[in-house]
Amino acid sequence: MAFTLPKLPYNIEDGIEPAISGKTISFHFGKHHNGYVTKLNNGIKGTKFENSSLEEIIKGTFENEEFKGVFNNSSQHFNHSFYWNSMFPNGKEPSQKVKEVLANSFGSFEDFLKQFKQKAATVFGSGWCWLVADGKNLEIMQASNAMNPIPLNKKPLLVIDVWEHAYYLDYQNNRGGSIDKFFQVINWEFVEQEMKKAGLF
């Protein structure tokens, strides 16, 4: 099957205020993400993964040297699609239910935000910072390059992209500033939906 870019729940030109400009999303979605999708489709053509789902491809190519490029591009397609859904312009507060789930694992909602920022800010080089569920336990997972929770059989709940191309046009080398703004646009309804899927409530 041919993979395509996801439909975004907001207009690219408008950006994701107050965190990400339309210019950044235009480059990030239209160039970077689109490039991963194109390379993924080319990479699976004529292989055993040609008709596989995205998650099947990610699991099947993980730590497989022959399909290293396919793993990177399939993972980056998954990561970016999840990232776009993790945000919404002028985000609202999470529900009490979500706050309670986070407090159970991290002490309080505020402690979760502090720990998530610290982990996201200290990913070395290019990568991602995920909130994941491992059974009923929540973890903050640092991931280098294209890595994500899928090959580890953990459930993703939220992600921030800390590759430089995700924030450099708007924040230059101020990764911490971009993380603070990300907190203002988290799509907590999406996070709650993923928590339900993971059986957290």
Coordinates of C-alpha atoms in Angstrom, one line a residue:
M1 CA 0.0 0.0 0.0
A2 CA 1.2 3.5 -0.6
F3 CA 1.5 5.7 2.4
T4 CA 0.4 9.4 2.3
L5 CA 0.8 12.5 4.5
P6 CA -1.9 12.7 7.2
K7 CA -4.6 15.3 7.1
L8 CA -3.7 17.9 9.7
P9 CA -6.4 19.1 12.1
Y10 CA -5.4 22.8 11.5
N11 CA -4.3 25.0 8.7
I12 CA -0.6 24.9 7.9
E13 CA -0.5 28.6 7.0
D14 CA -1.8 29.6 10.4
G15 CA 0.8 27.7 12.3
I16 CA 0.1 26.3 15.8
E17 CA -0.1 29.4 17.8
P18 CA 1.5 30.4 20.0
A19 CA 4.2 27.8 19.5
I20 CA 5.0 27.1 15.9
S21 CA 4.9 29.5 12.9
G22 CA 3.2 28.6 9.6
K23 CA 6.6 28.9 7.9
T24 CA 8.1 26.2 10.2
I25 CA 5.1 23.8 9.6
S26 CA 5.2 24.4 5.9
F27 CA 8.9 23.3 5.7
H28 CA 8.6 20.6 8.4
F29 CA 5.4 19.0 7.0
G30 CA 5.7 19.7 3.3
K31 CA 9.4 19.0 2.9
H32 CA 10.8 16.8 5.8
H33 CA 7.7 14.7 6.5
N34 CA 6.8 14.4 2.9
G35 CA 10.4 13.3 2.2
Y36 CA 10.1 10.4 4.7
V37 CA 6.8 9.3 3.1
T38 CA 8.3 9.3 -0.4
K39 CA 11.4 7.4 0.7
L40 CA 9.2 4.9 2.6
N41 CA 7.0 4.1 -0.4
N42 CA 10.1 3.7 -2.6
G43 CA 11.9 1.6 0.0
I44 CA 9.1 -1.0 0.4
K45 CA 8.2 -1.4 -3.3
G46 CA 8.8 -5.0 -4.3
T47 CA 9.6 -6.1 -0.8
K48 CA 7.8 -8.3 1.7
F49 CA 6.7 -5.1 3.4
E50 CA 4.9 -3.7 0.4
N51 CA 1.4 -4.4 1.8
S52 CA 2.2 -4.2 5.5
S53 CA 0.8 -1.7 8.0
L54 CA 3.0 1.0 9.3
E55 CA 3.4 -0.6 12.7
E56 CA 4.2 -4.0 11.1
I57 CA 6.9 -2.3 9.0
I58 CA 8.4 -0.6 12.0
K59 CA 8.5 -3.8 14.1
G60 CA 9.7 -5.9 11.1
T61 CA 12.6 -3.7 10.2
F62 CA 13.8 -2.8 13.7
E63 CA 17.5 -3.6 14.1
N64 CA 17.5 -5.2 10.6
E65 CA 20.5 -3.9 8.8
E66 CA 19.1 -4.8 5.4
F67 CA 16.0 -2.6 5.9
K68 CA 17.6 0.2 8.0
G69 CA 16.4 2.9 5.6
V70 CA 12.9 1.5 5.6
F71 CA 12.9 1.5 9.5
N72 CA 14.1 5.1 9.6
N73 CA 11.6 6.4 7.1
S74 CA 8.6 4.3 8.4
S75 CA 9.4 5.4 12.0
Q76 CA 9.8 9.0 11.0
H77 CA 6.4 8.9 9.2
F78 CA 4.8 7.4 12.4
N79 CA 6.6 9.9 14.7
H80 CA 5.7 13.0 12.7
S81 CA 2.0 11.9 12.3
F82 CA 1.8 11.4 16.1
Y83 CA 3.5 14.7 16.7
W84 CA 1.1 16.7 14.5
N85 CA -1.8 15.1 16.4
S86 CA -0.2 15.9 19.8
M87 CA -0.8 19.6 19.2
F88 CA -3.6 22.0 18.6
P89 CA -3.6 25.8 18.4
N90 CA -4.1 27.5 21.8
G91 CA -4.3 24.3 23.7
K92 CA -6.7 23.8 26.6
E93 CA -6.1 22.3 30.0
P94 CA -6.2 18.5 30.4
S95 CA -9.2 16.9 32.0
Q96 CA -9.1 16.0 35.7
K97 CA -8.9 12.3 34.6
V98 CA -5.7 12.9 32.6
K99 CA -4.1 15.0 35.4
E100 CA -4.8 12.1 37.9
V101 CA -3.2 9.5 35.6
L102 CA -0.1 11.7 35.2
A103 CA 0.0 12.5 39.0
N104 CA -0.1 8.8 39.8
S105 CA 3.1 8.2 37.9
F106 CA 4.9 11.5 38.3
G107 CA 3.7 13.0 41.7
S108 CA 1.6 15.8 40.2
F109 CA 0.7 17.2 36.8
E110 CA 3.2 20.0 37.4
D111 CA 5.9 17.5 38.2
F112 CA 5.2 15.7 35.0
L113 CA 5.7 18.9 33.0
K114 CA 9.0 19.5 34.7
Q115 CA 10.3 16.0 34.1
F116 CA 9.1 16.0 30.5
K117 CA 10.8 19.3 29.8
Q118 CA 14.1 18.1 31.4
K119 CA 14.1 14.9 29.4
A120 CA 13.1 16.7 26.1
A121 CA 15.8 19.4 26.6
T122 CA 18.5 16.8 27.2
V123 CA 18.0 14.5 24.2
F124 CA 21.4 14.5 22.7
G125 CA 21.4 15.6 19.1
S126 CA 18.4 14.8 17.0
G127 CA 15.5 12.8 18.4
W128 CA 12.1 12.7 20.2
C129 CA 10.8 12.7 23.7
W130 CA 7.8 10.5 24.3
L131 CA 5.2 9.9 27.1
V132 CA 4.5 6.2 26.9
A133 CA 2.5 3.5 28.7
D134 CA 4.2 0.3 29.6
G135 CA 1.2 -1.7 30.8
K136 CA -0.3 0.6 33.5
N137 CA 3.0 2.4 34.1
L138 CA 3.8 5.7 32.5
E139 CA 7.4 6.6 31.4
I140 CA 9.1 9.5 29.7
M141 CA 11.2 8.0 27.0
Q142 CA 14.1 9.8 25.2
A143 CA 14.6 8.5 21.7
S144 CA 17.5 9.2 19.3
N145 CA 17.0 9.8 15.6
A146 CA 14.0 7.9 14.3
M147 CA 13.4 5.6 17.4
N148 CA 9.9 5.3 18.9
P149 CA 8.0 3.1 21.4
I150 CA 6.5 0.7 18.8
P151 CA 9.3 -1.8 18.6
L152 CA 9.5 -1.9 22.4
N153 CA 5.8 -2.8 22.6
K154 CA 5.1 0.4 24.6
K155 CA 2.0 2.6 23.8
P156 CA 2.8 6.2 22.8
L157 CA 0.6 8.9 24.4
L158 CA 2.4 12.2 23.6
V159 CA 5.5 13.3 21.7
I160 CA 7.6 16.3 21.0
D161 CA 10.1 16.5 18.1
V162 CA 13.4 17.9 19.2
W163 CA 15.2 17.6 15.8
E164 CA 16.6 21.1 15.1
H165 CA 14.4 21.4 12.0
A166 CA 11.3 21.3 14.2
Y167 CA 12.2 24.6 16.0
Y168 CA 15.2 26.3 14.5
L169 CA 13.4 28.7 12.2
D170 CA 11.3 30.0 15.2
Y171 CA 13.7 29.6 18.2
Q172 CA 17.2 29.2 16.7
N173 CA 19.2 27.2 19.3
N174 CA 16.7 27.8 22.2
R175 CA 15.3 24.3 22.4
G176 CA 14.1 24.9 26.0
G177 CA 12.0 27.9 24.8
S178 CA 10.4 25.7 22.1
I179 CA 9.5 23.1 24.7
D180 CA 7.8 25.7 27.0
K181 CA 5.7 26.9 24.0
F182 CA 4.9 23.3 23.1
F183 CA 3.2 22.9 26.5
Q184 CA 0.8 25.7 25.5
V185 CA -0.4 23.7 22.4
I186 CA -0.6 20.1 23.7
N187 CA -3.8 18.5 22.4
W188 CA -4.9 16.9 25.7
E189 CA -8.0 15.5 24.1
F190 CA -5.7 13.4 21.8
V191 CA -3.6 12.4 24.8
E192 CA -6.8 11.3 26.7
Q193 CA -7.9 9.3 23.6
E194 CA -4.6 7.5 23.5
M195 CA -4.7 6.8 27.3
K196 CA -8.1 5.2 26.8
K197 CA -6.7 3.0 24.0
A198 CA -3.8 2.0 26.3
G199 CA -6.3 0.9 28.9
L200 CA -5.3 3.5 31.5
F201 CA -8.9 4.3 32.4

